[in-house]
PDB file of C-alpha atoms in Angstrom:
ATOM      1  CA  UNK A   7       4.647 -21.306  -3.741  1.00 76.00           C
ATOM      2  CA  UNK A   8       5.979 -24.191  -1.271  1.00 86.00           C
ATOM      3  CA  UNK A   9       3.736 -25.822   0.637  1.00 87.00           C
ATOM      4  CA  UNK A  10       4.768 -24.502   4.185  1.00 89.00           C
ATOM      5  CA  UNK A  11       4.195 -20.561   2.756  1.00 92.00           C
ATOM      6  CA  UNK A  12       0.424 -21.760   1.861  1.00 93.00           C
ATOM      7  CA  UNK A  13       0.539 -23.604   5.589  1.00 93.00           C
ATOM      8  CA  UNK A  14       1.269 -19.976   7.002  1.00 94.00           C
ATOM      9  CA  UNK A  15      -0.597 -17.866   4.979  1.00 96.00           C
ATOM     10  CA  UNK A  16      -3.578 -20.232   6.161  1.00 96.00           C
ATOM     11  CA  UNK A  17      -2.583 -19.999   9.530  1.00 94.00           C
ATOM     12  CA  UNK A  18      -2.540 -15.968   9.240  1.00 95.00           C
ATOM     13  CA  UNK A  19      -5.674 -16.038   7.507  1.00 97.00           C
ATOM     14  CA  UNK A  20      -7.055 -18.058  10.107  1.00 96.00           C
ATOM     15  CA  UNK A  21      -5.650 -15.807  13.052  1.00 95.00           C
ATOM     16  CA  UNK A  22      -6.985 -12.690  11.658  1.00 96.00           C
ATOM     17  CA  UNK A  23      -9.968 -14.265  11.258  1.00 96.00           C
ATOM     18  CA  UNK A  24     -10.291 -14.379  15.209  1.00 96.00           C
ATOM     19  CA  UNK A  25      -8.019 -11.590  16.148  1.00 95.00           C
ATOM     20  CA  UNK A  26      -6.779  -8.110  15.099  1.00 94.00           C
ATOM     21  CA  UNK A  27      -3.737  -7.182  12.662  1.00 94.00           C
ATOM     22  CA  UNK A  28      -2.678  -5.461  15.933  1.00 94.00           C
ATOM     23  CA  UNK A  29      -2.551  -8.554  17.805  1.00 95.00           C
ATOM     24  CA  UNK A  30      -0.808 -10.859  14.890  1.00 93.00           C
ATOM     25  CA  UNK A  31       2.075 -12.792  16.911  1.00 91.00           C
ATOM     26  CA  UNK A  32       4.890 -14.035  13.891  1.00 92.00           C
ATOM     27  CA  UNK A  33       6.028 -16.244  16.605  1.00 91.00           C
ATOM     28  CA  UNK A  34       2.956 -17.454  17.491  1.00 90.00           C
ATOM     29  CA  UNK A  35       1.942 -18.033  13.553  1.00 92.00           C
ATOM     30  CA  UNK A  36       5.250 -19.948  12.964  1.00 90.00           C
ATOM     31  CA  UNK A  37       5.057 -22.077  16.160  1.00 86.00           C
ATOM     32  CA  UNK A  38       4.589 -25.856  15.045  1.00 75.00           C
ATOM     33  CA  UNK A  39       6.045 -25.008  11.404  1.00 76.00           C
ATOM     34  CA  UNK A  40       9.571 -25.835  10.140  1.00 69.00           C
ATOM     35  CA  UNK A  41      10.042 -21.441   9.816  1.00 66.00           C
ATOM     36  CA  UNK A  42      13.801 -22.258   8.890  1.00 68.00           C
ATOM     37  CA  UNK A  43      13.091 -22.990   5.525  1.00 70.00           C
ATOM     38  CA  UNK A  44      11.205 -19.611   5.007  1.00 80.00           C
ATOM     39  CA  UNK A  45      12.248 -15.886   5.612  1.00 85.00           C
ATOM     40  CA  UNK A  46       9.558 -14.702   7.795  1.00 90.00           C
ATOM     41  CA  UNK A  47      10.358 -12.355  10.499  1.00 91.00           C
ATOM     42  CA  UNK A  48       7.890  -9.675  11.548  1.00 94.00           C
ATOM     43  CA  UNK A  49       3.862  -8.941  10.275  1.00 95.00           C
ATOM     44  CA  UNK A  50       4.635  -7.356   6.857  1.00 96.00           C
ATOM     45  CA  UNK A  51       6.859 -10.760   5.729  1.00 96.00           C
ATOM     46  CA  UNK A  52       3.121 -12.652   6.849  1.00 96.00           C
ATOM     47  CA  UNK A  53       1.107 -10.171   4.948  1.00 97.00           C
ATOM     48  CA  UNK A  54       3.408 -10.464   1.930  1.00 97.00           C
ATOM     49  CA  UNK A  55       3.105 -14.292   2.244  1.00 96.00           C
ATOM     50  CA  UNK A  56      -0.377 -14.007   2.269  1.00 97.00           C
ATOM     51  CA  UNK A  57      -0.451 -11.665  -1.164  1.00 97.00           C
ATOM     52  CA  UNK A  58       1.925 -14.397  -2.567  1.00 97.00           C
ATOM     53  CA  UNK A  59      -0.725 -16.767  -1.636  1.00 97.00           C
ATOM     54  CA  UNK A  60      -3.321 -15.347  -3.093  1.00 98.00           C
ATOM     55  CA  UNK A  61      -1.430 -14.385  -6.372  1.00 97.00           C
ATOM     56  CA  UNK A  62      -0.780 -18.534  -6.571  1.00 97.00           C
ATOM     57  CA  UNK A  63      -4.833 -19.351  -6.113  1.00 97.00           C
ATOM     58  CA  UNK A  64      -5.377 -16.545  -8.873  1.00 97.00           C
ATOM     59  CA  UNK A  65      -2.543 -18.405 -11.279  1.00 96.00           C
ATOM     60  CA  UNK A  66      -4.707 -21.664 -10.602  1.00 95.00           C
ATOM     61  CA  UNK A  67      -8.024 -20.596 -10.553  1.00 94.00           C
ATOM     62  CA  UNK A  68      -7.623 -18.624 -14.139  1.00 93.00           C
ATOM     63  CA  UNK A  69      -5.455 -20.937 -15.951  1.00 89.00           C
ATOM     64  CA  UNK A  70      -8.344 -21.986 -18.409  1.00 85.00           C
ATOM     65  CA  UNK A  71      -9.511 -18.362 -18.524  1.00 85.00           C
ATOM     66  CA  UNK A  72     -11.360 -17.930 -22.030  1.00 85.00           C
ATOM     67  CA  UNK A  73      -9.608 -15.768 -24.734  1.00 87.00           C
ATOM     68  CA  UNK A  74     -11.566 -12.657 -24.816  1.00 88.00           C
ATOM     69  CA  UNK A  75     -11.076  -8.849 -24.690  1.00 87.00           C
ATOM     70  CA  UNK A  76      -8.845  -7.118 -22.466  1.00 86.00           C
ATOM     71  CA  UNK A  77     -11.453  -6.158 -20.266  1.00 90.00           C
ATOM     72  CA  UNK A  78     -13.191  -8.848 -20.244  1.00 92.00           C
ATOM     73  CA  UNK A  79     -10.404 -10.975 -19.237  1.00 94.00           C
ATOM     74  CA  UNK A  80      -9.610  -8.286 -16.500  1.00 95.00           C
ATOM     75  CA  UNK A  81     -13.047  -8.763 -15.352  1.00 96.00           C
ATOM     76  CA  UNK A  82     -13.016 -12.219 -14.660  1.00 96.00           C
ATOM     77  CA  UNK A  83      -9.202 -12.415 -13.308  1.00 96.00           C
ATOM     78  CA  UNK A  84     -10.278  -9.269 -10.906  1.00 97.00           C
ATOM     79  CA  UNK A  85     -13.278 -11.342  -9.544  1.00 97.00           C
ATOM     80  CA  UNK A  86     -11.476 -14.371  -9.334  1.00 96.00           C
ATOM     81  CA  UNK A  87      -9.175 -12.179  -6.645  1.00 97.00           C
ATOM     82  CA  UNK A  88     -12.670 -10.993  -5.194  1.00 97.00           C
ATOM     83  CA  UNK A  89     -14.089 -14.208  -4.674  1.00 96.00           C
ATOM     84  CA  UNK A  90     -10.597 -15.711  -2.911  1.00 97.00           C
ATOM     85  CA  UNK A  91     -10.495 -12.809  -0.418  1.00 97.00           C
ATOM     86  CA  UNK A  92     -14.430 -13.328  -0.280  1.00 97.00           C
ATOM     87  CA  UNK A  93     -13.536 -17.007   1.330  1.00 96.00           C
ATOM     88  CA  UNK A  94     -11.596 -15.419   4.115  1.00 97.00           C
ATOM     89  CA  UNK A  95     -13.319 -11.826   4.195  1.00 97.00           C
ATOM     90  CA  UNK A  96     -12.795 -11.469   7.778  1.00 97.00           C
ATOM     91  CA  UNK A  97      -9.613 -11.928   7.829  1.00 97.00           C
ATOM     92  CA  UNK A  98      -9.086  -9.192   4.701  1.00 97.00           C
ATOM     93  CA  UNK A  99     -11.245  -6.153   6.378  1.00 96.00           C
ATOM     94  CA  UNK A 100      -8.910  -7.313   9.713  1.00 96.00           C
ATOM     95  CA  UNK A 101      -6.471  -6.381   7.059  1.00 97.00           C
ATOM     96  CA  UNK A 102      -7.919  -3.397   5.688  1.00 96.00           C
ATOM     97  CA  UNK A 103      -8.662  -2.098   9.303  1.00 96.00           C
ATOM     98  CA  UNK A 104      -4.927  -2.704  10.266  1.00 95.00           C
ATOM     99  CA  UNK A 105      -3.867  -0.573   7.024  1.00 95.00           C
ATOM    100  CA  UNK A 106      -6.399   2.306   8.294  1.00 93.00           C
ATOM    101  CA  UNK A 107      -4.468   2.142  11.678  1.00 92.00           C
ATOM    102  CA  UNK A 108      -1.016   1.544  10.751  1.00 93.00           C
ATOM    103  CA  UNK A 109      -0.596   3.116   7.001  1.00 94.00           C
ATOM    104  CA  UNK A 110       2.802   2.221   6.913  1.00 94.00           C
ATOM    105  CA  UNK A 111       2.124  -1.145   6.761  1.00 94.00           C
ATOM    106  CA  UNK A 112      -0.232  -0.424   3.265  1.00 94.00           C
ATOM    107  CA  UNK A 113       2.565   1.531   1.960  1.00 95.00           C
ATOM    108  CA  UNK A 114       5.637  -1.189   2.951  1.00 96.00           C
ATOM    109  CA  UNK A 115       2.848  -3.696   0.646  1.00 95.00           C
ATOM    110  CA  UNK A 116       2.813  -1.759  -2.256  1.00 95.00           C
ATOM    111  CA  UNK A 117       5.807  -3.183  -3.952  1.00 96.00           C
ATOM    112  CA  UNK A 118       3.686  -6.791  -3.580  1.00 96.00           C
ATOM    113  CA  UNK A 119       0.441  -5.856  -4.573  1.00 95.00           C
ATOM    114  CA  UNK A 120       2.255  -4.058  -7.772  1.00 95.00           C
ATOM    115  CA  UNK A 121       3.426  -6.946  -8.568  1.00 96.00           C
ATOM    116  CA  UNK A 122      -0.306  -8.567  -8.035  1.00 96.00           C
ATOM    117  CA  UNK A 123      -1.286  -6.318 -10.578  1.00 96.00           C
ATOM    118  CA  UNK A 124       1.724  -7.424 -12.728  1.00 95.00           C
ATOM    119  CA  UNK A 125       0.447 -11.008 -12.733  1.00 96.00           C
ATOM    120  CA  UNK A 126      -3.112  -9.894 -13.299  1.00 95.00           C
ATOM    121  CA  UNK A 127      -2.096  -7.982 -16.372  1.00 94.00           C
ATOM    122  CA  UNK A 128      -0.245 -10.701 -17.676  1.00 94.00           C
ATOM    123  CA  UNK A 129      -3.173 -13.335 -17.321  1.00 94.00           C
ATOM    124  CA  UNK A 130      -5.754 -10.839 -18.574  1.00 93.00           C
ATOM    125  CA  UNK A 131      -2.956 -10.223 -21.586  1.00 91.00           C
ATOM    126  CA  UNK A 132      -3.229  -6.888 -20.600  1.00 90.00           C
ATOM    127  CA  UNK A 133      -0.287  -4.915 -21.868  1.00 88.00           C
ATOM    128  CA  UNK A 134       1.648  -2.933 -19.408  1.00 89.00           C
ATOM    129  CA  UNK A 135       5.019  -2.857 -21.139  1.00 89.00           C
ATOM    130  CA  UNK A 136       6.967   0.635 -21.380  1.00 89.00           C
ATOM    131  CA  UNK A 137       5.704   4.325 -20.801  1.00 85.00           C
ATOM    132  CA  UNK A 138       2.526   3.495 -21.463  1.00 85.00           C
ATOM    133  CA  UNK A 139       2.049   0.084 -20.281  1.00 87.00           C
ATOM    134  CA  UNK A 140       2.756   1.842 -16.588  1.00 89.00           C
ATOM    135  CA  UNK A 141       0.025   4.446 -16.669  1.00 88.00           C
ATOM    136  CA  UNK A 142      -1.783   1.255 -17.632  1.00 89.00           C
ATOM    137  CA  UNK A 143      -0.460  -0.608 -14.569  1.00 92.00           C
ATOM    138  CA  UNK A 144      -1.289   1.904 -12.177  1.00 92.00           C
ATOM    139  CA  UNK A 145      -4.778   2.478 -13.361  1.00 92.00           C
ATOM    140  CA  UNK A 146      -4.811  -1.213 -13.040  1.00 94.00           C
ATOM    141  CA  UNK A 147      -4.245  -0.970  -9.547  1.00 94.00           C
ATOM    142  CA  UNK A 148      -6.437   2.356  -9.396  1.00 94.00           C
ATOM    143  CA  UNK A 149      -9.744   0.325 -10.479  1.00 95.00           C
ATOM    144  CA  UNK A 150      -9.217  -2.720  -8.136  1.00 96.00           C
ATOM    145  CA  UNK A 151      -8.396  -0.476  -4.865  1.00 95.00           C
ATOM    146  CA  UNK A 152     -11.476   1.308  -5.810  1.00 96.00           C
ATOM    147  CA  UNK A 153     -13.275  -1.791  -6.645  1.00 97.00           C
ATOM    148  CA  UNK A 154     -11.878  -3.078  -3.088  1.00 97.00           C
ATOM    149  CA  UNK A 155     -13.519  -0.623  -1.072  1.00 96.00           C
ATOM    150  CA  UNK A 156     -17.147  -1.282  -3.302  1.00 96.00           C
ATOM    151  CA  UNK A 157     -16.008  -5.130  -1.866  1.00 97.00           C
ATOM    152  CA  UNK A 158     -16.339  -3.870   1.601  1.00 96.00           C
ATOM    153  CA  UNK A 159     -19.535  -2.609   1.309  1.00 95.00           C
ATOM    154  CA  UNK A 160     -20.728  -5.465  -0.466  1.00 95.00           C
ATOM    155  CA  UNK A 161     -22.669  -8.141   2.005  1.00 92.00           C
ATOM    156  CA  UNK A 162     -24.241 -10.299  -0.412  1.00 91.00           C
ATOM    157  CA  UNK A 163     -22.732 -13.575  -1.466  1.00 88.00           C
ATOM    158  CA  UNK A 164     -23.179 -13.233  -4.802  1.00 93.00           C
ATOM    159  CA  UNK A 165     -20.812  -9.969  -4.625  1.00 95.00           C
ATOM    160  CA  UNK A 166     -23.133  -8.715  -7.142  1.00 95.00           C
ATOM    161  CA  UNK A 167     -22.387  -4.642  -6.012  1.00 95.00           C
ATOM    162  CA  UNK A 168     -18.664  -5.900  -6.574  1.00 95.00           C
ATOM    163  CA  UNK A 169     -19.454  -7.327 -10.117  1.00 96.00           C
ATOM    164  CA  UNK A 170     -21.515  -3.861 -10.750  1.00 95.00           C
ATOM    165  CA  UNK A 171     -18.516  -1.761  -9.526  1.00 96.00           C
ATOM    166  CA  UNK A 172     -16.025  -3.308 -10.653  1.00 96.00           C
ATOM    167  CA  UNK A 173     -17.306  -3.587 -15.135  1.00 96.00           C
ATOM    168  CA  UNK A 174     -18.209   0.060 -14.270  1.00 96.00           C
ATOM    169  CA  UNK A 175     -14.761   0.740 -12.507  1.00 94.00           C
ATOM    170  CA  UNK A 176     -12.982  -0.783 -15.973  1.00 94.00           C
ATOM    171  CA  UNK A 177     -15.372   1.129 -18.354  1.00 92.00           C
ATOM    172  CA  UNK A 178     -14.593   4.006 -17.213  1.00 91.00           C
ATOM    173  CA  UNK A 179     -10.573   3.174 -17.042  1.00 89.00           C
ATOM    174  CA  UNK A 180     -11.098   2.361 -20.938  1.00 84.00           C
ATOM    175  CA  UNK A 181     -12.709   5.585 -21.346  1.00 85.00           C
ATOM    176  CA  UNK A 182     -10.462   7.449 -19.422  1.00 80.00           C
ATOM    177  CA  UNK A 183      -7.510   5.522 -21.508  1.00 71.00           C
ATOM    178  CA  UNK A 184      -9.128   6.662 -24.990  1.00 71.00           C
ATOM    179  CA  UNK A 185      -8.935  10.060 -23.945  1.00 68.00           C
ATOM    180  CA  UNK A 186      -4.905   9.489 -23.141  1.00 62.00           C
ATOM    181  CA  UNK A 187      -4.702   8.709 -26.973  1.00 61.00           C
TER     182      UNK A 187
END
């Protein structure tokens, strides 16, 4: 990621922080930027910058994750993602309100956060390769949306509901993906 996509991600973070998704001005976020070097043109290229954004803290944060299980290593990239949108939780339930009112915009993101859950297979060394690899993938992204909505819930600090919800949320996807076998 170059540095003036972090500089607007920030920027957009910041903004929602303060303001609605409704409200989000992409002229107003690239104002003072050198936006010629980027392709950024309406509020779904700022949300996808922002996913990008927080697929590159992930990469960083986990890069001496500890060799373990599957889902253990699942665990600990998921919370990693947890604890970034934690940092700027305002500005992701400004988000998740702006979904609830505007669906379309959720459903334009999928293709990103797919590919979120791409990366987070791949640093968990979670195989999602062929036929089954993509029921895999999309159970992936069943337990983190679910886990997600435990994260709104969850005021403490600690995200200790989150931590509950989400090893429950992947014991449960292992069970159900014994059963598939």
């Amino acid at each position: 990621m170059i540095l003036i996509e972090k500089k607007i991600a920030e920027k957009t973070l910041g903004f929602l922080a303060k303001k609605s998704l409704s409200k989000l001005s992409v002229p107003e976020i690239l104002k003072n930027t050198n936006s010629k070097k980027i392709n950024i043109k309406s509020k779904i290229d700022l949300l996808k910058n922002i996913n990008r954004y927080v697929d590159h803290l992930i990469i960083r944060e986990t890069k001496s994750i500890e060799n373990s299980t599957s889902k253990d290593m699942l665990f600990e990239v998921l919370m990693t993602r947890f604890e970034i949108l934690q940092q700027n939780r305002k500005s992701f339930i400004e988000i998740y309100k702006g979904f609830k009112n505007k669906p379309l915009y959720f459903i334009k993101l999928l293709p990103s956060f797919l590919e979120s859950m791409i990366i987070t297979a791949e640093l968990s060394k979670f195989n999602v390769n062929g036929l089954k690899g993509s029921v895999r993938l999309k159970g992936l992204m069943f337990v983190y949306f679910y886990t997600f909505f435990q994260w709104i819930d969850d005021k403490s600090s600690s995200l200790e509901k989150t931590m509950t919800g989400l090893d429950r949320n992947l014991d449960q996807a292992e069970k159900f993906g014994k059963l598939l076998k």
